[in-house]
CSV table of C-alpha atoms in Angstrom, one decimal:
chain,number,residue,atom,x,y,z
D,17,MET,CA,2.9,-22.9,23.6
D,18,HIS,CA,5.4,-20.2,24.0
D,19,LEU,CA,8.9,-20.0,21.7
D,20,SER,CA,11.8,-19.4,22.4
D,21,GLU,CA,13.9,-16.0,21.6
D,22,SER,CA,16.2,-18.3,19.4
D,23,ALA,CA,13.8,-19.9,18.0
D,24,ARG,CA,11.5,-16.6,17.2
D,25,VAL,CA,15.0,-15.1,15.3
D,26,VAL,CA,15.1,-18.0,13.3
D,27,PHE,CA,11.1,-18.3,12.7
D,28,ASP,CA,11.6,-14.1,11.5
D,29,VAL,CA,14.3,-15.5,9.4
D,30,LEU,CA,12.9,-18.3,8.0
D,31,ALA,CA,10.1,-16.6,6.7
D,32,GLY,CA,12.1,-14.1,5.2
D,33,THR,CA,14.3,-16.9,3.3
D,34,GLY,CA,11.4,-18.4,2.1
D,35,THR,CA,14.1,-22.2,2.4
D,36,ALA,CA,17.2,-22.2,4.1
D,37,THR,CA,19.7,-24.4,5.4
D,38,ARG,CA,21.6,-24.7,9.3
D,39,PRO,CA,24.2,-23.1,8.1
D,40,GLN,CA,21.7,-19.7,6.2
D,41,LEU,CA,19.6,-19.5,9.4
D,42,ALA,CA,23.0,-19.6,12.0
D,43,ALA,CA,24.3,-16.6,9.8
D,44,GLY,CA,21.2,-14.9,8.8
D,45,ALA,CA,20.1,-14.8,13.0
D,46,GLY,CA,23.5,-14.8,14.1
D,47,LEU,CA,23.3,-17.2,16.3
D,48,SER,CA,26.2,-20.3,16.9
D,49,LYS,CA,25.1,-23.7,15.2
D,50,PRO,CA,24.0,-25.6,17.8
D,51,THR,CA,21.6,-22.5,19.5
D,52,VAL,CA,20.3,-22.7,15.1
D,53,SER,CA,19.7,-27.3,15.7
D,54,SER,CA,17.4,-26.5,18.7
D,55,ALA,CA,15.7,-23.6,17.2
D,56,VAL,CA,14.9,-25.5,13.9
D,57,ALA,CA,13.9,-28.6,16.5
D,58,GLU,CA,11.7,-26.7,18.1
D,59,LEU,CA,10.2,-25.0,15.2
D,60,GLU,CA,9.5,-29.2,13.6
D,61,ALA,CA,8.0,-29.8,17.1
D,62,VAL,CA,5.7,-27.8,16.2
D,63,GLU,CA,5.1,-27.2,12.6
D,64,LEU,CA,6.0,-23.9,12.4
D,65,ALA,CA,9.2,-25.5,10.0
D,66,ALA,CA,9.4,-28.5,7.9
D,67,HIS,CA,11.8,-30.5,5.6
D,68,SER,CA,11.8,-29.0,1.8
D,69,GLY,CA,15.2,-31.7,0.6
D,70,ARG,CA,18.4,-31.8,0.8
D,71,ALA,CA,21.1,-29.1,-0.7
D,72,SER,CA,24.1,-30.8,-2.1
D,73,GLY,CA,27.0,-29.0,-0.8
D,74,GLY,CA,31.6,-28.5,-3.1
D,75,THR,CA,32.6,-31.0,-1.3
D,76,GLY,CA,29.7,-34.1,-1.3
D,77,ARG,CA,28.3,-33.0,1.9
D,78,SER,CA,24.3,-32.2,1.6
D,79,ALA,CA,23.0,-29.7,3.7
D,80,ALA,CA,19.0,-30.6,4.9
D,81,ILE,CA,16.8,-27.6,3.6
D,82,TYR,CA,13.6,-25.9,6.2
D,83,ARG,CA,11.1,-24.3,5.0
D,84,LEU,CA,8.3,-23.0,6.9
D,85,GLY,CA,5.5,-25.6,8.6
D,86,PRO,CA,1.5,-26.1,8.1
D,87,ALA,CA,1.4,-24.4,11.2
D,88,ALA,CA,2.7,-21.7,10.1
D,89,GLY,CA,0.4,-20.5,8.5
D,90,ALA,CA,-1.4,-16.9,6.0
D,91,VAL,CA,-2.3,-13.5,6.3
D,92,LEU,CA,-4.8,-12.1,3.9
D,93,ALA,CA,-4.6,-8.8,2.4
D,94,VAL,CA,-7.6,-5.9,1.4
D,95,ASP,CA,-7.7,-3.5,-0.6
D,96,LEU,CA,-11.4,-1.0,0.2
D,97,GLY,CA,-10.8,0.3,-3.1
D,98,PRO,CA,-13.0,3.1,-4.2
D,99,ALA,CA,-14.3,1.0,-7.0
D,100,VAL,CA,-13.3,-2.3,-6.8
D,101,THR,CA,-11.4,-4.2,-3.7
D,102,ARG,CA,-8.7,-7.1,-4.7
D,103,VAL,CA,-8.2,-9.7,-2.1
D,104,ARG,CA,-4.9,-11.2,-2.0
D,105,GLY,CA,-4.6,-14.7,0.5
D,106,CYS,CA,-0.9,-15.1,2.0
D,107,ALA,CA,2.3,-17.2,3.4
D,108,LEU,CA,3.9,-15.8,6.3
D,109,ASP,CA,7.2,-15.9,3.3
D,110,GLY,CA,5.4,-13.2,0.8
D,111,THR,CA,4.3,-16.8,-1.4
D,112,LEU,CA,0.6,-15.4,-3.6
D,113,LEU,CA,-2.0,-18.7,-2.5
D,114,ALA,CA,-4.5,-17.0,-3.8
D,115,GLU,CA,-6.8,-13.7,-4.5
D,116,GLY,CA,-9.9,-12.3,-6.3
D,117,ALA,CA,-11.2,-9.1,-7.1
D,118,GLY,CA,-15.3,-7.9,-7.3
D,119,SER,CA,-17.1,-5.0,-6.8
D,120,ARG,CA,-17.1,-2.9,-3.7
D,121,PRO,CA,-20.3,-4.2,-2.5
D,122,ASP,CA,-19.4,-7.3,-2.9
D,123,ALA,CA,-16.1,-7.2,-0.4
D,124,ALA,CA,-17.6,-9.8,1.8
D,125,ASP,CA,-17.8,-12.5,-1.6
D,126,THR,CA,-14.5,-11.2,-2.7
D,127,VAL,CA,-12.7,-12.3,1.1
D,128,ARG,CA,-14.6,-15.5,1.4
D,129,LYS,CA,-13.6,-17.0,-2.3
D,130,VAL,CA,-9.5,-15.7,-0.8
D,131,LEU,CA,-10.0,-17.4,2.1
D,132,ASP,CA,-11.7,-20.7,0.6
D,133,ALA,CA,-9.3,-20.6,-1.6
D,134,LEU,CA,-6.6,-21.2,0.7
D,135,PRO,CA,-4.9,-23.6,2.2
D,136,ALA,CA,-7.0,-26.1,4.4
D,137,GLY,CA,-6.4,-26.2,8.4
D,138,ALA,CA,-4.0,-22.9,7.2
D,139,PRO,CA,-4.3,-20.7,10.7
D,140,LEU,CA,-5.5,-17.0,9.1
D,141,ARG,CA,-2.4,-15.2,11.3
D,142,ALA,CA,-3.9,-11.2,10.3
D,143,VAL,CA,-5.7,-8.5,7.9
D,144,VAL,CA,-4.4,-5.7,6.4
D,145,VAL,CA,-7.8,-3.9,5.3
D,146,ALA,CA,-6.1,-0.9,2.7
D,147,VAL,CA,-8.4,1.8,3.4
D,148,GLY,CA,-8.7,5.5,1.6
D,149,ASP,CA,-9.0,7.7,5.2
D,150,VAL,CA,-7.3,7.9,7.8
D,151,PRO,CA,-7.3,4.7,10.4
D,152,THR,CA,-8.9,5.1,14.0
D,153,ARG,CA,-10.7,3.6,17.1
D,154,ASP,CA,-14.7,3.0,17.4
D,155,ARG,CA,-15.2,3.9,21.1
D,156,ALA,CA,-14.3,0.9,23.1
D,157,GLY,CA,-11.4,1.1,21.2
D,158,GLU,CA,-12.0,-2.9,20.8
D,159,ARG,CA,-11.7,-3.1,16.9
D,160,PRO,CA,-10.2,-0.4,14.3
D,161,ALA,CA,-12.7,2.2,12.6
D,162,THR,CA,-12.8,3.9,9.2
D,163,ALA,CA,-14.7,7.2,9.3
D,164,LYS,CA,-15.4,7.3,5.0
D,165,ALA,CA,-14.9,2.8,4.5
D,166,GLY,CA,-16.9,1.9,7.7
D,167,PRO,CA,-20.5,0.3,6.2
D,168,VAL,CA,-18.3,-1.3,3.8
D,169,PHE,CA,-16.0,-2.4,6.1
D,170,ASP,CA,-18.1,-3.7,8.4
D,171,ALA,CA,-19.7,-5.5,6.3
D,172,MET,CA,-16.7,-7.2,5.0
D,173,ALA,CA,-15.8,-7.4,8.2
D,174,VAL,CA,-18.1,-10.6,9.0
D,175,ALA,CA,-16.4,-12.4,6.4
D,176,LEU,CA,-13.7,-12.7,8.6
D,177,PRO,CA,-13.2,-15.8,11.1
D,178,GLU,CA,-13.6,-14.1,14.6
D,179,GLY,CA,-10.0,-13.9,16.7
D,180,VAL,CA,-7.9,-12.8,14.0
D,181,PRO,CA,-5.8,-9.1,14.1
D,182,VAL,CA,-7.2,-7.4,11.8
D,183,HIS,CA,-5.0,-4.1,10.7
D,184,LEU,CA,-6.0,-0.4,8.6
D,185,GLU,CA,-3.3,1.0,6.7
D,186,ASN,CA,-3.8,3.7,5.0
D,187,ASN,CA,-3.7,3.3,1.2
D,188,VAL,CA,-1.6,5.7,0.0
D,189,ASN,CA,0.6,4.5,2.4
D,190,CYS,CA,0.8,0.3,1.3
D,191,ALA,CA,1.3,1.5,-2.5
D,192,ALA,CA,4.2,3.7,-1.7
D,193,LEU,CA,5.5,0.1,0.3
D,194,ALA,CA,5.0,-1.3,-3.2
D,195,GLU,CA,7.2,1.1,-5.1
D,196,LEU,CA,9.7,0.7,-2.5
D,197,HIS,CA,10.2,-3.2,-2.5
D,198,GLU,CA,9.1,-3.6,-6.0
D,199,GLY,CA,8.2,-0.4,-8.5
D,200,ALA,CA,9.6,3.0,-9.0
D,201,ALA,CA,11.8,3.6,-5.1
D,202,VAL,CA,13.4,0.6,-5.5
D,203,GLY,CA,17.5,1.6,-3.6
D,204,ARG,CA,15.9,4.5,-2.4
D,205,ASP,CA,14.9,4.6,1.4
D,206,THR,CA,13.6,7.6,1.6
D,207,PHE,CA,10.5,9.6,-0.5
D,208,GLY,CA,6.8,11.0,-0.8
D,209,TYR,CA,4.7,8.7,-3.5
D,210,LEU,CA,2.2,11.3,-4.3
D,211,ARG,CA,-1.2,9.9,-5.5
D,212,ILE,CA,-3.6,12.1,-7.4
D,213,GLY,CA,-7.2,10.7,-9.1
D,214,VAL,CA,-11.0,11.0,-8.0
D,215,GLY,CA,-8.6,11.7,-4.4
D,216,ILE,CA,-5.3,13.4,-3.2
D,217,GLY,CA,-2.9,12.0,-1.0
D,218,LEU,CA,0.3,11.2,0.4
D,219,ALA,CA,2.9,8.7,1.3
D,220,VAL,CA,5.9,9.9,3.4
D,221,VAL,CA,8.9,7.4,3.1
D,222,ILE,CA,11.8,8.3,5.6
D,223,GLY,CA,14.3,5.3,6.2
D,224,GLY,CA,12.3,2.9,4.6
D,225,ARG,CA,10.0,2.8,7.0
D,226,VAL,CA,6.4,5.0,6.0
D,227,LEU,CA,5.6,8.1,8.5
D,228,ARG,CA,2.4,7.8,10.0
D,229,GLY,CA,1.9,10.7,12.0
D,230,ALA,CA,1.2,11.8,15.7
D,231,ASN,CA,-2.4,11.1,14.7
D,232,GLY,CA,-1.6,8.3,11.7
D,233,ALA,CA,-2.6,11.8,9.4
D,234,ALA,CA,1.3,11.8,7.8
D,235,GLY,CA,0.4,12.4,4.1
D,236,GLU,CA,-3.5,14.5,3.6
D,237,VAL,CA,-2.5,16.4,1.7
D,238,ALA,CA,-6.2,17.3,0.8
D,239,ARG,CA,-6.0,19.5,3.9
D,240,LEU,CA,-3.5,22.2,3.0
D,241,PRO,CA,-5.4,25.3,3.0
D,242,TYR,CA,-6.4,26.2,0.3
D,243,PRO,CA,-7.2,29.1,-1.9
D,244,TRP,CA,-4.6,30.3,0.2
D,245,ASP,CA,-5.3,34.1,-1.1
D,246,ASP,CA,-6.5,38.0,0.7
D,247,ASP,CA,-10.0,37.2,-1.0
D,248,ARG,CA,-10.6,34.1,-0.6
D,249,ALA,CA,-10.9,31.6,3.2
D,250,PRO,CA,-10.2,27.9,3.0
D,251,ARG,CA,-12.6,25.4,2.8
D,252,HIS,CA,-12.2,22.1,4.1
D,253,GLU,CA,-10.1,19.6,1.8
D,254,GLY,CA,-9.7,22.3,-0.8
D,255,LEU,CA,-7.2,21.3,-2.6
D,256,GLU,CA,-9.0,17.7,-3.3
D,257,GLN,CA,-11.5,19.5,-5.2
D,258,ARG,CA,-9.3,21.0,-6.9
D,259,MET,CA,-6.8,19.1,-7.9
D,260,GLY,CA,-9.6,15.6,-8.5
D,261,SER,CA,-10.8,13.9,-11.0
D,262,ARG,CA,-14.0,15.4,-11.6
D,263,THR,CA,-12.7,19.0,-10.9
D,264,LEU,CA,-10.4,18.0,-13.8
D,265,LEU,CA,-13.5,16.9,-16.7
D,266,ARG,CA,-15.2,20.5,-15.3
D,267,ARG,CA,-11.8,22.1,-16.8
D,268,ALA,CA,-12.5,19.1,-20.0
D,269,ALA,CA,-16.4,21.0,-20.2
D,270,GLU,CA,-15.4,24.5,-19.4
D,271,ALA,CA,-12.9,24.6,-22.4
D,272,TRP,CA,-14.4,22.4,-24.9
D,273,GLN,CA,-15.1,23.4,-28.4
D,274,GLU,CA,-17.1,22.5,-30.9
D,275,THR,CA,-14.5,21.7,-32.6
D,276,ASP,CA,-13.0,19.8,-30.3
D,277,GLY,CA,-15.3,16.8,-30.9
D,278,PRO,CA,-16.7,13.9,-27.6
D,279,ARG,CA,-16.1,15.5,-24.9
D,280,PRO,CA,-14.0,13.3,-22.2
D,281,ARG,CA,-16.6,11.4,-19.7
D,282,THR,CA,-13.1,10.5,-17.6
D,283,ALA,CA,-10.1,11.6,-16.5
D,284,GLU,CA,-8.2,8.3,-18.9
D,285,ARG,CA,-10.1,9.4,-22.4
D,286,LEU,CA,-8.9,13.1,-21.6
D,287,LEU,CA,-5.8,11.5,-21.0
D,288,ALA,CA,-6.0,9.5,-23.8
D,289,LEU,CA,-6.5,12.7,-26.8
D,290,ALA,CA,-4.1,14.5,-25.2
D,291,GLY,CA,-1.8,11.2,-25.7
D,292,GLN,CA,-2.9,11.6,-28.8
D,293,GLY,CA,-2.7,15.1,-29.6
D,294,HIS,CA,-5.8,17.2,-29.2
D,295,ALA,CA,-5.1,20.6,-28.2
D,296,THR,CA,-7.4,21.3,-25.8
D,297,ALA,CA,-7.2,18.0,-23.7
D,298,GLY,CA,-3.5,18.6,-24.0
D,299,ALA,CA,-4.7,22.1,-23.0
D,300,VAL,CA,-6.3,21.5,-19.9
D,301,VAL,CA,-3.5,18.3,-19.1
D,302,ALA,CA,-0.9,20.4,-19.3
D,303,SER,CA,-2.2,23.0,-16.5
D,304,HIS,CA,-3.2,19.9,-14.7
D,305,ALA,CA,0.6,19.5,-14.5
D,306,ALA,CA,1.5,22.3,-13.3
D,307,ASP,CA,-1.0,22.3,-10.3
D,308,VAL,CA,0.2,19.1,-9.1
D,309,GLY,CA,3.8,21.0,-9.8
D,310,ARG,CA,3.2,23.1,-7.5
D,311,LEU,CA,1.7,20.2,-4.9
D,312,ALA,CA,4.6,18.5,-5.5
D,313,ALA,CA,7.1,21.5,-4.8
D,314,ALA,CA,5.1,22.6,-1.4
D,315,VAL,CA,5.7,19.0,-1.2
D,316,ALA,CA,9.5,18.9,-2.1
D,317,ALA,CA,10.3,22.1,0.7
D,318,VAL,CA,9.0,20.5,4.0
D,319,LEU,CA,10.3,16.6,3.5
D,320,ASP,CA,13.1,17.3,0.9
D,321,PRO,CA,12.9,13.8,0.5
D,322,GLY,CA,14.7,13.9,-3.1
D,323,LEU,CA,12.5,10.9,-4.9
D,324,ILE,CA,8.6,12.1,-5.8
D,325,VAL,CA,6.7,9.3,-7.7
D,326,LEU,CA,3.8,9.9,-9.0
D,327,GLY,CA,0.1,7.7,-8.5
D,328,GLY,CA,-3.4,7.3,-8.6
D,329,GLY,CA,-5.3,7.6,-11.7
D,330,THR,CA,-4.0,10.8,-12.7
D,331,GLY,CA,-1.0,11.0,-11.7
D,332,ALA,CA,1.2,7.7,-12.9
D,333,ASP,CA,0.3,8.5,-16.3
D,334,PRO,CA,3.6,10.1,-17.1
D,335,GLN,CA,2.1,12.5,-20.2
D,336,LEU,CA,2.3,14.5,-17.1
D,337,LEU,CA,5.7,14.4,-15.9
D,338,PRO,CA,6.5,17.3,-18.2
D,339,GLY,CA,4.8,19.5,-16.7
D,340,VAL,CA,5.0,18.5,-13.2
D,341,ARG,CA,9.1,18.2,-13.5
D,342,ALA,CA,8.7,22.0,-14.7
D,343,GLU,CA,6.9,23.1,-12.3
D,344,LEU,CA,8.9,21.7,-8.9
D,345,ALA,CA,11.9,23.0,-10.8
D,346,ARG,CA,10.8,26.5,-10.9
D,347,LEU,CA,9.5,26.6,-7.7
D,348,SER,CA,11.8,24.7,-5.0
D,349,TRP,CA,15.1,23.0,-5.9
D,350,PRO,CA,16.2,19.6,-8.0
D,351,THR,CA,14.0,16.5,-7.1
D,352,GLU,CA,13.6,14.0,-9.0
D,353,VAL,CA,10.0,13.3,-10.1
D,354,VAL,CA,9.1,9.7,-11.8
D,355,SER,CA,5.9,7.1,-12.2
D,356,SER,CA,4.2,4.9,-10.1
D,357,VAL,CA,5.0,1.0,-11.8
D,358,VAL,CA,2.8,-0.5,-9.9
D,359,GLY,CA,0.0,-0.8,-11.1
D,360,ASP,CA,-3.5,-0.5,-9.6
D,361,THR,CA,-2.5,-3.5,-8.0
D,362,GLY,CA,0.2,-1.7,-5.5
D,363,THR,CA,-2.0,-1.3,-2.9
D,364,VAL,CA,-2.7,-4.3,-2.6
D,365,ALA,CA,0.3,-5.3,-2.6
D,366,GLY,CA,1.9,-3.0,0.6
D,367,ALA,CA,-1.1,-4.5,2.4
D,368,SER,CA,0.1,-7.6,1.0
D,369,ARG,CA,3.6,-7.2,2.7
D,370,LEU,CA,1.9,-5.3,5.8
D,371,ALA,CA,0.1,-8.5,6.7
D,372,VAL,CA,3.2,-11.5,6.4
D,373,ALA,CA,5.4,-8.7,8.9
D,374,HIS,CA,1.5,-8.9,11.0
D,375,GLY,CA,1.7,-13.0,10.8
D,376,ILE,CA,5.0,-13.6,12.0
D,377,GLN,CA,4.5,-10.7,14.9
D,378,THR,CA,1.6,-12.9,15.5
D,379,VAL,CA,3.1,-16.4,15.4
D,380,THR,CA,7.2,-14.6,16.6
D,381,GLY,CA,4.9,-13.7,20.1
D,382,ALA,CA,2.2,-16.9,20.9
D,383,VAL,CA,2.2,-19.5,18.7
D,384,ARG,CA,-1.9,-19.9,18.9
D,385,ALA,CA,-3.6,-21.0,15.8
D,386,LYS,CA,-6.1,-19.2,15.2
D,387,HIS,CA,-8.6,-20.5,12.2
């Protein structure tokens, strides 16, 4: 059963608002009130919309309030992080229904627990999986594939109901969407989100949309040629090797003195020591900030985004800001640099937004309940 065009538009507006009266739906959809009334009746008949009470007006009259119906269903977002898998189940109006987290090897169990916590009988409309590389297609083109996350993705996928559309998205792109809608880039529709942690990555947002590129690889700054001089040839992903947290810790180990105390074993500990005024830790972090500033200058030279948000396990630490800003100002034109504010849940939050959008498209394309 397919929806009429007016019912599709009204459903889209209702999903965006959560609840609305028919006059509000008419205003949001740009349709006449009689057309909206007919569309609402069509949606109610297939349980995609339902009454949610009445609202009193200033004249004493009341208007029926509508919400999404039980057949609208839910969506699932999965962040296959390097250590932790985070999962959220949401209604198509974005309401959080269930969430969970677990180790990466236990991704399938985490997905099952969240699926079991969703409302009974609610059709699952779409799944978005955030991965740490460039999503592709398998040889048959039948399902999304990913090189680095392949085994974990395959193990997780067995927990998903059959027939549900599964979409893969780069995790940095997902985090950028969270910054756009609820983080450091709210009110800015063009910016770069630069993630610095174990690896490095960039998401490019232009006009409120993520730029993906011809190969879906826009922002893969790990592939920038490095080093680039007369004496050394660039290495594959050499820049990521230089700027990742493993190299950062190696530099700290090389710089550490006997009088400096226990050597930090994690980037978080190194940053904490720098914040406490530890001289050697502070010098290592300052050098790292300068490197990030040079990468930010490369981003500004190509994109001129006006704003760069620093995220990731290392990049989001505010201690990097002064050094990044100073090096960027030295090498390029004025560009605002701020720290991420969405934290570790940014990727699954952005994936949830994508899942909701895909879920709405599934419903408005055709009413097919996929359990």
